């Protein structure tokens, strides 16, 4: 099938590359010429395991094309996937300017029946706005030509993505569900048949597709992320209480996760969630609810808990080393909001680094892939004035994790990279001024740390902490 993907970010690039891998002829459009040049020269603009190889293989096979030519992109695919960003607006709602701009571009150039597929995460009712934008452009074209346009039928479907950064290729190629929303019109039924054909390779063993109306599909994506965010914040609240009452949150996690009604997934306590999905989507669904006169009290609490949890490592540092950290040095392992990505959006590390530097500390940091992106976003966080530059200078970027430890008061772990799971603890003790680990992801067992002679502070694990 001939498919057009509008947008080459996480969702668009993974979707386009994986659909090309299945034998489709895919045209990827982006307005950023630098990004397109990078892709055409064999690079990729994001870090995602396995993606670079798939892109290279399918470019070489002639099934994957990258361009800024809008007219060519609209002419190429009967299926037009909109996979552009929907960043949060100032009021927390999803900013649809890029989605609607893509829709208008389709309307300005389309000739023949098109299925517009909303792949971006969008609020309920967006498909109606996309359809209206296309109709407006078709009306303008008709007025300019002085006649009704032929062969300009279209329909809009919702096909939300459920990709985890760091495992996006695997999630796309082995989906646990495919959600598609379409209307009941003849064009909607025609779209259903095309989408069924597109996703047929994923349904050979058993049916993974869930068919529904468009608004329900749009709502499903927000509901899924809101539920996952709720589970994380729920466990973080319990972990903070566990620290006070002397319980081990890991034992609690196993105890409640064994209940099949609960399960083990997304019950890990930590330093808060980040990224481009959970924070934005929770805010967006709250905004949608307010538009309909409803307050989502649980999700308001989820958001508040998460923002507070991003300060948990800073609080533990202050409790151990005091309010004034002037002249003190700390090591931080992990900057990205999660492993296997360089994404720094809403990352808890940004909050921690600001707190430590504001209190006078110097921080040596290491992340396996996010160092360049961290330099960029931290420069924005601290500001470009003289004071901001002075603060940024107190963040030292180290190429190896052990290099960050030399002379540090303690090691702080923010991101649970696999490379951090089994370090040389003797070398850690030798390099640190004090054998102290403050673990924001509970990577290590407190009893093992005690046996190693390390003072260990996890999240909700104070029952076994040795001081």
mmCIF file of N, CA, C and O in Angstrom, residues 350-437:
data_model
loop_
_atom_site.group_PDB
_atom_site.id
_atom_site.type_symbol
_atom_site.label_atom_id
_atom_site.label_comp_id
_atom_site.label_asym_id
_atom_site.label_seq_id
_atom_site.Cartn_x
_atom_site.Cartn_y
_atom_site.Cartn_z
ATOM 1 N N UNK A 350 16.007 17.031 35.719
ATOM 2 C CA UNK A 350 16.085 18.488 35.547
ATOM 3 C C UNK A 350 15.708 19.203 36.839
ATOM 4 O O UNK A 350 16.318 20.203 37.216
ATOM 5 N N UNK A 351 14.719 18.677 37.530
ATOM 6 C CA UNK A 351 14.312 19.252 38.809
ATOM 7 C C UNK A 351 15.415 19.056 39.841
ATOM 8 O O UNK A 351 15.774 19.982 40.576
ATOM 9 N N UNK A 352 15.970 17.854 39.904
ATOM 10 C CA UNK A 352 17.023 17.552 40.874
ATOM 11 C C UNK A 352 18.247 18.437 40.656
ATOM 12 O O UNK A 352 18.786 19.013 41.616
ATOM 13 N N UNK A 353 18.690 18.566 39.421
ATOM 14 C CA UNK A 353 19.898 19.347 39.151
ATOM 15 C C UNK A 353 19.699 20.812 39.508
ATOM 16 O O UNK A 353 20.607 21.451 40.066
ATOM 17 N N UNK A 354 18.539 21.340 39.212
ATOM 18 C CA UNK A 354 18.270 22.734 39.591
ATOM 19 C C UNK A 354 18.313 22.898 41.107
ATOM 20 O O UNK A 354 18.876 23.868 41.624
ATOM 21 N N UNK A 355 17.719 21.963 41.842
ATOM 22 C CA UNK A 355 17.709 22.056 43.300
ATOM 23 C C UNK A 355 19.128 22.021 43.863
ATOM 24 O O UNK A 355 19.489 22.819 44.730
ATOM 25 N N UNK A 356 19.940 21.079 43.391
ATOM 26 C CA UNK A 356 21.295 20.935 43.915
ATOM 27 C C UNK A 356 22.137 22.170 43.612
ATOM 28 O O UNK A 356 22.856 22.676 44.487
ATOM 29 N N UNK A 357 22.054 22.653 42.379
ATOM 30 C CA UNK A 357 22.847 23.822 41.999
ATOM 31 C C UNK A 357 22.377 25.064 42.747
ATOM 32 O O UNK A 357 23.192 25.876 43.202
ATOM 33 N N UNK A 358 21.050 25.227 42.897
ATOM 34 C CA UNK A 358 20.524 26.380 43.637
ATOM 35 C C UNK A 358 21.011 26.389 45.074
ATOM 36 O O UNK A 358 21.184 27.447 45.680
ATOM 37 N N UNK A 359 21.269 25.214 45.630
ATOM 38 C CA UNK A 359 21.754 25.123 47.012
ATOM 39 C C UNK A 359 23.276 25.205 47.091
ATOM 40 O O UNK A 359 23.840 25.015 48.161
ATOM 41 N N UNK A 360 23.935 25.438 45.947
ATOM 42 C CA UNK A 360 25.370 25.669 45.963
ATOM 43 C C UNK A 360 26.240 24.498 45.576
ATOM 44 O O UNK A 360 27.473 24.610 45.583
ATOM 45 N N UNK A 361 25.628 23.353 45.227
ATOM 46 C CA UNK A 361 26.412 22.157 44.934
ATOM 47 C C UNK A 361 26.973 22.179 43.520
ATOM 48 O O UNK A 361 26.474 22.877 42.633
ATOM 49 N N UNK A 362 28.004 21.373 43.314
ATOM 50 C CA UNK A 362 28.499 21.020 41.989
ATOM 51 C C UNK A 362 28.050 19.592 41.707
ATOM 52 O O UNK A 362 28.042 18.754 42.618
ATOM 53 N N UNK A 363 27.669 19.320 40.460
ATOM 54 C CA UNK A 363 27.125 18.003 40.129
ATOM 55 C C UNK A 363 27.851 17.441 38.914
ATOM 56 O O UNK A 363 27.982 18.117 37.885
ATOM 57 N N UNK A 364 28.325 16.208 39.034
ATOM 58 C CA UNK A 364 28.919 15.491 37.911
ATOM 59 C C UNK A 364 27.896 14.471 37.418
ATOM 60 O O UNK A 364 27.404 13.658 38.205
ATOM 61 N N UNK A 365 27.567 14.519 36.130
ATOM 62 C CA UNK A 365 26.459 13.717 35.615
ATOM 63 C C UNK A 365 26.921 12.811 34.491
ATOM 64 O O UNK A 365 27.865 13.115 33.754
ATOM 65 N N UNK A 366 26.212 11.684 34.366
ATOM 66 C CA UNK A 366 26.444 10.771 33.241
ATOM 67 C C UNK A 366 25.130 10.128 32.816
ATOM 68 O O UNK A 366 24.312 9.744 33.649
ATOM 69 N N UNK A 367 24.945 10.040 31.502
ATOM 70 C CA UNK A 367 23.839 9.287 30.927
ATOM 71 C C UNK A 367 24.363 8.613 29.661
ATOM 72 O O UNK A 367 25.122 9.227 28.901
ATOM 73 N N UNK A 368 23.998 7.361 29.419
ATOM 74 C CA UNK A 368 24.550 6.648 28.260
ATOM 75 C C UNK A 368 24.263 7.291 26.907
ATOM 76 O O UNK A 368 25.084 7.185 25.993
ATOM 77 N N UNK A 369 23.109 7.982 26.746
ATOM 78 C CA UNK A 369 22.801 8.547 25.419
ATOM 79 C C UNK A 369 22.277 9.973 25.452
ATOM 80 O O UNK A 369 22.191 10.623 24.402
ATOM 81 N N UNK A 370 21.895 10.494 26.604
ATOM 82 C CA UNK A 370 21.186 11.775 26.649
ATOM 83 C C UNK A 370 22.075 12.977 26.949
ATOM 84 O O UNK A 370 21.560 14.057 27.230
ATOM 85 N N UNK A 371 23.369 12.845 26.866
ATOM 86 C CA UNK A 371 24.250 13.933 27.288
ATOM 87 C C UNK A 371 24.068 15.185 26.428
ATOM 88 O O UNK A 371 23.954 16.304 26.946
ATOM 89 N N UNK A 372 24.042 15.036 25.116
ATOM 90 C CA UNK A 372 23.912 16.203 24.240
ATOM 91 C C UNK A 372 22.574 16.894 24.448
ATOM 92 O O UNK A 372 22.499 18.129 24.551
ATOM 93 N N UNK A 373 21.502 16.111 24.524
ATOM 94 C CA UNK A 373 20.183 16.697 24.742
ATOM 95 C C UNK A 373 20.099 17.339 26.116
ATOM 96 O O UNK A 373 19.461 18.385 26.295
ATOM 97 N N UNK A 374 20.748 16.739 27.108
ATOM 98 C CA UNK A 374 20.752 17.314 28.451
ATOM 99 C C UNK A 374 21.449 18.662 28.470
ATOM 100 O O UNK A 374 20.985 19.610 29.130
ATOM 101 N N UNK A 375 22.560 18.783 27.776
ATOM 102 C CA UNK A 375 23.248 20.080 27.699
ATOM 103 C C UNK A 375 22.306 21.150 27.140
ATOM 104 O O UNK A 375 22.267 22.286 27.617
ATOM 105 N N UNK A 376 21.552 20.775 26.118
ATOM 106 C CA UNK A 376 20.665 21.740 25.468
ATOM 107 C C UNK A 376 19.545 22.183 26.408
ATOM 108 O O UNK A 376 19.301 23.377 26.576
ATOM 109 N N UNK A 377 18.854 21.227 27.035
ATOM 110 C CA UNK A 377 17.698 21.594 27.850
ATOM 111 C C UNK A 377 18.121 22.250 29.164
ATOM 112 O O UNK A 377 17.409 23.127 29.670
ATOM 113 N N UNK A 378 19.261 21.849 29.719
ATOM 114 C CA UNK A 378 19.712 22.478 30.958
ATOM 115 C C UNK A 378 20.115 23.924 30.729
ATOM 116 O O UNK A 378 19.915 24.781 31.592
ATOM 117 N N UNK A 379 20.666 24.212 29.541
ATOM 118 C CA UNK A 379 20.977 25.603 29.202
ATOM 119 C C UNK A 379 19.700 26.439 29.176
ATOM 120 O O UNK A 379 19.690 27.597 29.620
ATOM 121 N N UNK A 380 18.616 25.854 28.713
ATOM 122 C CA UNK A 380 17.320 26.549 28.723
ATOM 123 C C UNK A 380 16.795 26.690 30.144
ATOM 124 O O UNK A 380 16.251 27.733 30.521
ATOM 125 N N UNK A 381 16.952 25.627 30.948
ATOM 126 C CA UNK A 381 16.447 25.653 32.328
ATOM 127 C C UNK A 381 17.135 26.729 33.160
ATOM 128 O O UNK A 381 16.488 27.450 33.926
ATOM 129 N N UNK A 382 18.447 26.826 33.025
ATOM 130 C CA UNK A 382 19.207 27.773 33.842
ATOM 131 C C UNK A 382 19.170 29.187 33.285
ATOM 132 O O UNK A 382 19.377 30.148 34.023
ATOM 133 N N UNK A 383 18.935 29.329 31.987
ATOM 134 C CA UNK A 383 18.904 30.654 31.381
ATOM 135 C C UNK A 383 20.241 31.024 30.766
ATOM 136 O O UNK A 383 21.289 30.459 31.103
ATOM 137 N N UNK A 384 20.205 31.993 29.852
ATOM 138 C CA UNK A 384 21.402 32.347 29.103
ATOM 139 C C UNK A 384 22.102 33.595 29.642
ATOM 140 O O UNK A 384 23.041 34.097 29.018
ATOM 141 N N UNK A 385 21.665 34.101 30.790
ATOM 142 C CA UNK A 385 22.358 35.250 31.361
ATOM 143 C C UNK A 385 23.597 34.774 32.122
ATOM 144 O O UNK A 385 23.899 33.573 32.183
ATOM 145 N N UNK A 386 24.324 35.714 32.693
ATOM 146 C CA UNK A 386 25.577 35.367 33.372
ATOM 147 C C UNK A 386 25.353 34.414 34.538
ATOM 148 O O UNK A 386 26.128 33.471 34.737
ATOM 149 N N UNK A 387 24.264 34.652 35.295
ATOM 150 C CA UNK A 387 23.975 33.772 36.428
ATOM 151 C C UNK A 387 23.653 32.364 35.950
ATOM 152 O O UNK A 387 24.111 31.375 36.533
ATOM 153 N N UNK A 388 22.865 32.268 34.880
ATOM 154 C CA UNK A 388 22.525 30.963 34.346
ATOM 155 C C UNK A 388 23.735 30.203 33.846
ATOM 156 O O UNK A 388 23.867 28.990 34.062
ATOM 157 N N UNK A 389 24.646 30.911 33.200
ATOM 158 C CA UNK A 389 25.868 30.277 32.708
ATOM 159 C C UNK A 389 26.747 29.811 33.858
ATOM 160 O O UNK A 389 27.403 28.762 33.774
ATOM 161 N N UNK A 390 26.757 30.578 34.928
ATOM 162 C CA UNK A 390 27.544 30.177 36.106
ATOM 163 C C UNK A 390 26.963 28.906 36.720
ATOM 164 O O UNK A 390 27.712 28.004 37.136
ATOM 165 N N UNK A 391 25.647 28.834 36.780
ATOM 166 C CA UNK A 391 25.009 27.636 37.326
ATOM 167 C C UNK A 391 25.258 26.428 36.436
ATOM 168 O O UNK A 391 25.572 25.338 36.924
ATOM 169 N N UNK A 392 25.112 26.627 35.133
ATOM 170 C CA UNK A 392 25.331 25.512 34.208
ATOM 171 C C UNK A 392 26.772 25.015 34.286
ATOM 172 O O UNK A 392 27.027 23.810 34.122
ATOM 173 N N UNK A 393 27.714 25.911 34.560
ATOM 174 C CA UNK A 393 29.121 25.515 34.659
ATOM 175 C C UNK A 393 29.357 24.569 35.832
ATOM 176 O O UNK A 393 30.373 23.860 35.852
ATOM 177 N N UNK A 394 28.438 24.560 36.800
ATOM 178 C CA UNK A 394 28.582 23.657 37.947
ATOM 179 C C UNK A 394 27.962 22.286 37.689
ATOM 180 O O UNK A 394 27.876 21.458 38.596
ATOM 181 N N UNK A 395 27.500 22.064 36.463
ATOM 182 C CA UNK A 395 27.069 20.731 36.033
ATOM 183 C C UNK A 395 28.140 20.201 35.089
ATOM 184 O O UNK A 395 28.335 20.717 33.994
ATOM 185 N N UNK A 396 28.856 19.176 35.518
ATOM 186 C CA UNK A 396 29.955 18.609 34.738
ATOM 187 C C UNK A 396 29.483 17.315 34.078
ATOM 188 O O UNK A 396 28.954 16.426 34.747
ATOM 189 N N UNK A 397 29.680 17.215 32.769
ATOM 190 C CA UNK A 397 29.241 16.055 32.005
ATOM 191 C C UNK A 397 30.408 15.083 31.855
ATOM 192 O O UNK A 397 31.466 15.445 31.333
ATOM 193 N N UNK A 398 30.203 13.849 32.316
ATOM 194 C CA UNK A 398 31.254 12.843 32.325
ATOM 195 C C UNK A 398 30.928 11.718 31.347
ATOM 196 O O UNK A 398 29.798 11.239 31.283
ATOM 197 N N UNK A 399 31.946 11.275 30.599
ATOM 198 C CA UNK A 399 31.739 10.262 29.570
ATOM 199 C C UNK A 399 31.522 8.868 30.137
ATOM 200 O O UNK A 399 30.937 8.007 29.469
ATOM 201 N N UNK A 400 31.993 8.615 31.334
ATOM 202 C CA UNK A 400 31.849 7.289 31.951
ATOM 203 C C UNK A 400 31.206 7.448 33.326
ATOM 204 O O UNK A 400 31.475 8.425 34.029
ATOM 205 N N UNK A 401 30.383 6.489 33.722
ATOM 206 C CA UNK A 401 29.695 6.633 35.016
ATOM 207 C C UNK A 401 30.643 6.735 36.195
ATOM 208 O O UNK A 401 30.417 7.529 37.114
ATOM 209 N N UNK A 402 31.725 5.959 36.186
ATOM 210 C CA UNK A 402 32.645 5.992 37.315
ATOM 211 C C UNK A 402 33.389 7.324 37.414
ATOM 212 O O UNK A 402 33.770 7.754 38.498
ATOM 213 N N UNK A 403 33.571 7.993 36.275
ATOM 214 C CA UNK A 403 34.257 9.289 36.285
ATOM 215 C C UNK A 403 33.457 10.338 37.056
ATOM 216 O O UNK A 403 34.040 11.303 37.573
ATOM 217 N N UNK A 404 32.146 10.171 37.137
ATOM 218 C CA UNK A 404 31.308 11.142 37.840
ATOM 219 C C UNK A 404 31.442 11.034 39.356
ATOM 220 O O UNK A 404 31.058 11.960 40.085
ATOM 221 N N UNK A 405 31.997 9.924 39.831
ATOM 222 C CA UNK A 405 31.986 9.654 41.273
ATOM 223 C C UNK A 405 33.127 10.315 42.036
ATOM 224 O O UNK A 405 33.013 10.518 43.251
ATOM 225 N N UNK A 406 34.205 10.648 41.357
ATOM 226 C CA UNK A 406 35.419 11.062 42.055
ATOM 227 C C UNK A 406 35.178 12.280 42.955
ATOM 228 O O UNK A 406 34.816 13.357 42.499
ATOM 229 N N UNK A 407 35.353 12.089 44.259
ATOM 230 C CA UNK A 407 35.225 13.170 45.221
ATOM 231 C C UNK A 407 33.808 13.590 45.541
ATOM 232 O O UNK A 407 33.598 14.609 46.215
ATOM 233 N N UNK A 408 32.815 12.829 45.088
ATOM 234 C CA UNK A 408 31.424 13.189 45.351
ATOM 235 C C UNK A 408 31.000 12.738 46.742
ATOM 236 O O UNK A 408 31.486 11.732 47.269
ATOM 237 N N UNK A 409 30.087 13.507 47.329
ATOM 238 C CA UNK A 409 29.547 13.141 48.647
ATOM 239 C C UNK A 409 28.704 11.878 48.563
ATOM 240 O O UNK A 409 28.681 11.062 49.481
ATOM 241 N N UNK A 410 27.974 11.721 47.439
ATOM 242 C CA UNK A 410 27.065 10.591 47.284
ATOM 243 C C UNK A 410 26.763 10.387 45.808
ATOM 244 O O UNK A 410 26.933 11.291 44.985
ATOM 245 N N UNK A 411 26.304 9.185 45.494
ATOM 246 C CA UNK A 411 25.818 8.860 44.158
ATOM 247 C C UNK A 411 24.291 8.904 44.177
ATOM 248 O O UNK A 411 23.652 8.264 45.006
ATOM 249 N N UNK A 412 23.716 9.672 43.240
ATOM 250 C CA UNK A 412 22.264 9.765 43.095
ATOM 251 C C UNK A 412 21.870 9.113 41.774
ATOM 252 O O UNK A 412 22.410 9.459 40.718
ATOM 253 N N UNK A 413 20.939 8.180 41.826
ATOM 254 C CA UNK A 413 20.501 7.470 40.620
ATOM 255 C C UNK A 413 19.106 7.953 40.244
ATOM 256 O O UNK A 413 18.175 7.896 41.047
ATOM 257 N N UNK A 414 18.978 8.435 39.003
ATOM 258 C CA UNK A 414 17.712 9.020 38.556
ATOM 259 C C UNK A 414 17.036 8.184 37.474
ATOM 260 O O UNK A 414 15.815 8.112 37.411
ATOM 261 N N UNK A 415 17.825 7.546 36.612
ATOM 262 C CA UNK A 415 17.272 6.767 35.498
ATOM 263 C C UNK A 415 17.789 5.339 35.584
ATOM 264 O O UNK A 415 18.986 5.121 35.798
ATOM 265 N N UNK A 416 16.908 4.374 35.380
ATOM 266 C CA UNK A 416 17.238 2.967 35.617
ATOM 267 C C UNK A 416 17.834 2.286 34.384
ATOM 268 O O UNK A 416 17.365 1.250 33.907
ATOM 269 N N UNK A 417 18.925 2.831 33.857
ATOM 270 C CA UNK A 417 19.622 2.191 32.746
ATOM 271 C C UNK A 417 20.174 0.829 33.181
ATOM 272 O O UNK A 417 20.638 0.666 34.313
ATOM 273 N N UNK A 418 20.146 -0.140 32.281
ATOM 274 C CA UNK A 418 20.665 -1.472 32.604
ATOM 275 C C UNK A 418 22.133 -1.422 33.001
ATOM 276 O O UNK A 418 22.581 -2.212 33.833
ATOM 277 N N UNK A 419 22.871 -0.491 32.394
ATOM 278 C CA UNK A 419 24.304 -0.384 32.698
ATOM 279 C C UNK A 419 24.568 -0.011 34.143
ATOM 280 O O UNK A 419 25.699 -0.166 34.633
ATOM 281 N N UNK A 420 23.560 0.469 34.855
ATOM 282 C CA UNK A 420 23.731 0.868 36.257
ATOM 283 C C UNK A 420 23.332 -0.244 37.228
ATOM 284 O O UNK A 420 23.471 -0.079 38.433
ATOM 285 N N UNK A 421 22.824 -1.353 36.731
ATOM 286 C CA UNK A 421 22.227 -2.353 37.623
ATOM 287 C C UNK A 421 23.254 -3.184 38.388
ATOM 288 O O UNK A 421 22.974 -3.631 39.496
ATOM 289 N N UNK A 422 24.404 -3.412 37.799
ATOM 290 C CA UNK A 422 25.414 -4.258 38.463
ATOM 291 C C UNK A 422 26.787 -3.600 38.416
ATOM 292 O O UNK A 422 27.732 -4.116 37.812
ATOM 293 N N UNK A 423 26.945 -2.457 39.058
ATOM 294 C CA UNK A 423 28.234 -1.762 39.031
ATOM 295 C C UNK A 423 29.229 -2.404 39.992
ATOM 296 O O UNK A 423 28.889 -3.280 40.791
ATOM 297 N N UNK A 424 30.464 -1.945 39.915
ATOM 298 C CA UNK A 424 31.509 -2.385 40.839
ATOM 299 C C UNK A 424 31.363 -1.536 42.108
ATOM 300 O O UNK A 424 31.808 -0.394 42.161
ATOM 301 N N UNK A 425 30.762 -2.116 43.127
ATOM 302 C CA UNK A 425 30.479 -1.351 44.345
ATOM 303 C C UNK A 425 31.750 -0.986 45.105
ATOM 304 O O UNK A 425 31.803 0.058 45.767
ATOM 305 N N UNK A 426 32.764 -1.819 45.012
ATOM 306 C CA UNK A 426 34.030 -1.482 45.672
ATOM 307 C C UNK A 426 34.642 -0.234 45.040
ATOM 308 O O UNK A 426 35.162 0.647 45.738
ATOM 309 N N UNK A 427 34.550 -0.144 43.713
ATOM 310 C CA UNK A 427 35.080 1.034 43.034
ATOM 311 C C UNK A 427 34.232 2.263 43.369
ATOM 312 O O UNK A 427 34.765 3.369 43.517
ATOM 313 N N UNK A 428 32.937 2.071 43.504
ATOM 314 C CA UNK A 428 32.074 3.186 43.907
ATOM 315 C C UNK A 428 32.510 3.727 45.265
ATOM 316 O O UNK A 428 32.645 4.938 45.456
ATOM 317 N N UNK A 429 32.743 2.827 46.213
ATOM 318 C CA UNK A 429 33.145 3.260 47.555
ATOM 319 C C UNK A 429 34.499 3.964 47.533
ATOM 320 O O UNK A 429 34.712 4.939 48.255
ATOM 321 N N UNK A 430 35.405 3.478 46.692
ATOM 322 C CA UNK A 430 36.729 4.087 46.619
ATOM 323 C C UNK A 430 36.671 5.517 46.092
ATOM 324 O O UNK A 430 37.421 6.392 46.530
ATOM 325 N N UNK A 431 35.780 5.771 45.176
ATOM 326 C CA UNK A 431 35.746 7.077 44.522
ATOM 327 C C UNK A 431 34.904 8.101 45.277
ATOM 328 O O UNK A 431 35.173 9.296 45.210
ATOM 329 N N UNK A 432 33.874 7.654 45.981
ATOM 330 C CA UNK A 432 33.034 8.583 46.729
ATOM 331 C C UNK A 432 33.723 9.034 48.017
ATOM 332 O O UNK A 432 34.487 8.280 48.627
ATOM 333 N N UNK A 433 33.438 10.257 48.444
ATOM 334 C CA UNK A 433 33.938 10.718 49.732
ATOM 335 C C UNK A 433 33.291 9.950 50.870
ATOM 336 O O UNK A 433 33.928 9.651 51.884
ATOM 337 N N UNK A 434 31.996 9.648 50.686
ATOM 338 C CA UNK A 434 31.239 8.858 51.665
ATOM 339 C C UNK A 434 30.549 7.742 50.899
ATOM 340 O O UNK A 434 30.047 7.972 49.797
ATOM 341 N N UNK A 435 30.472 6.544 51.465
ATOM 342 C CA UNK A 435 29.816 5.443 50.756
ATOM 343 C C UNK A 435 28.287 5.561 50.834
ATOM 344 O O UNK A 435 27.616 4.783 51.516
ATOM 345 N N UNK A 436 27.742 6.547 50.110
ATOM 346 C CA UNK A 436 26.302 6.837 50.175
ATOM 347 C C UNK A 436 25.698 6.752 48.774
ATOM 348 O O UNK A 436 26.199 7.372 47.834
ATOM 349 N N UNK A 437 24.647 5.972 48.642
ATOM 350 C CA UNK A 437 23.867 5.913 47.394
ATOM 351 C C UNK A 437 22.434 6.297 47.700
ATOM 352 O O UNK A 437 21.812 5.723 48.605
#
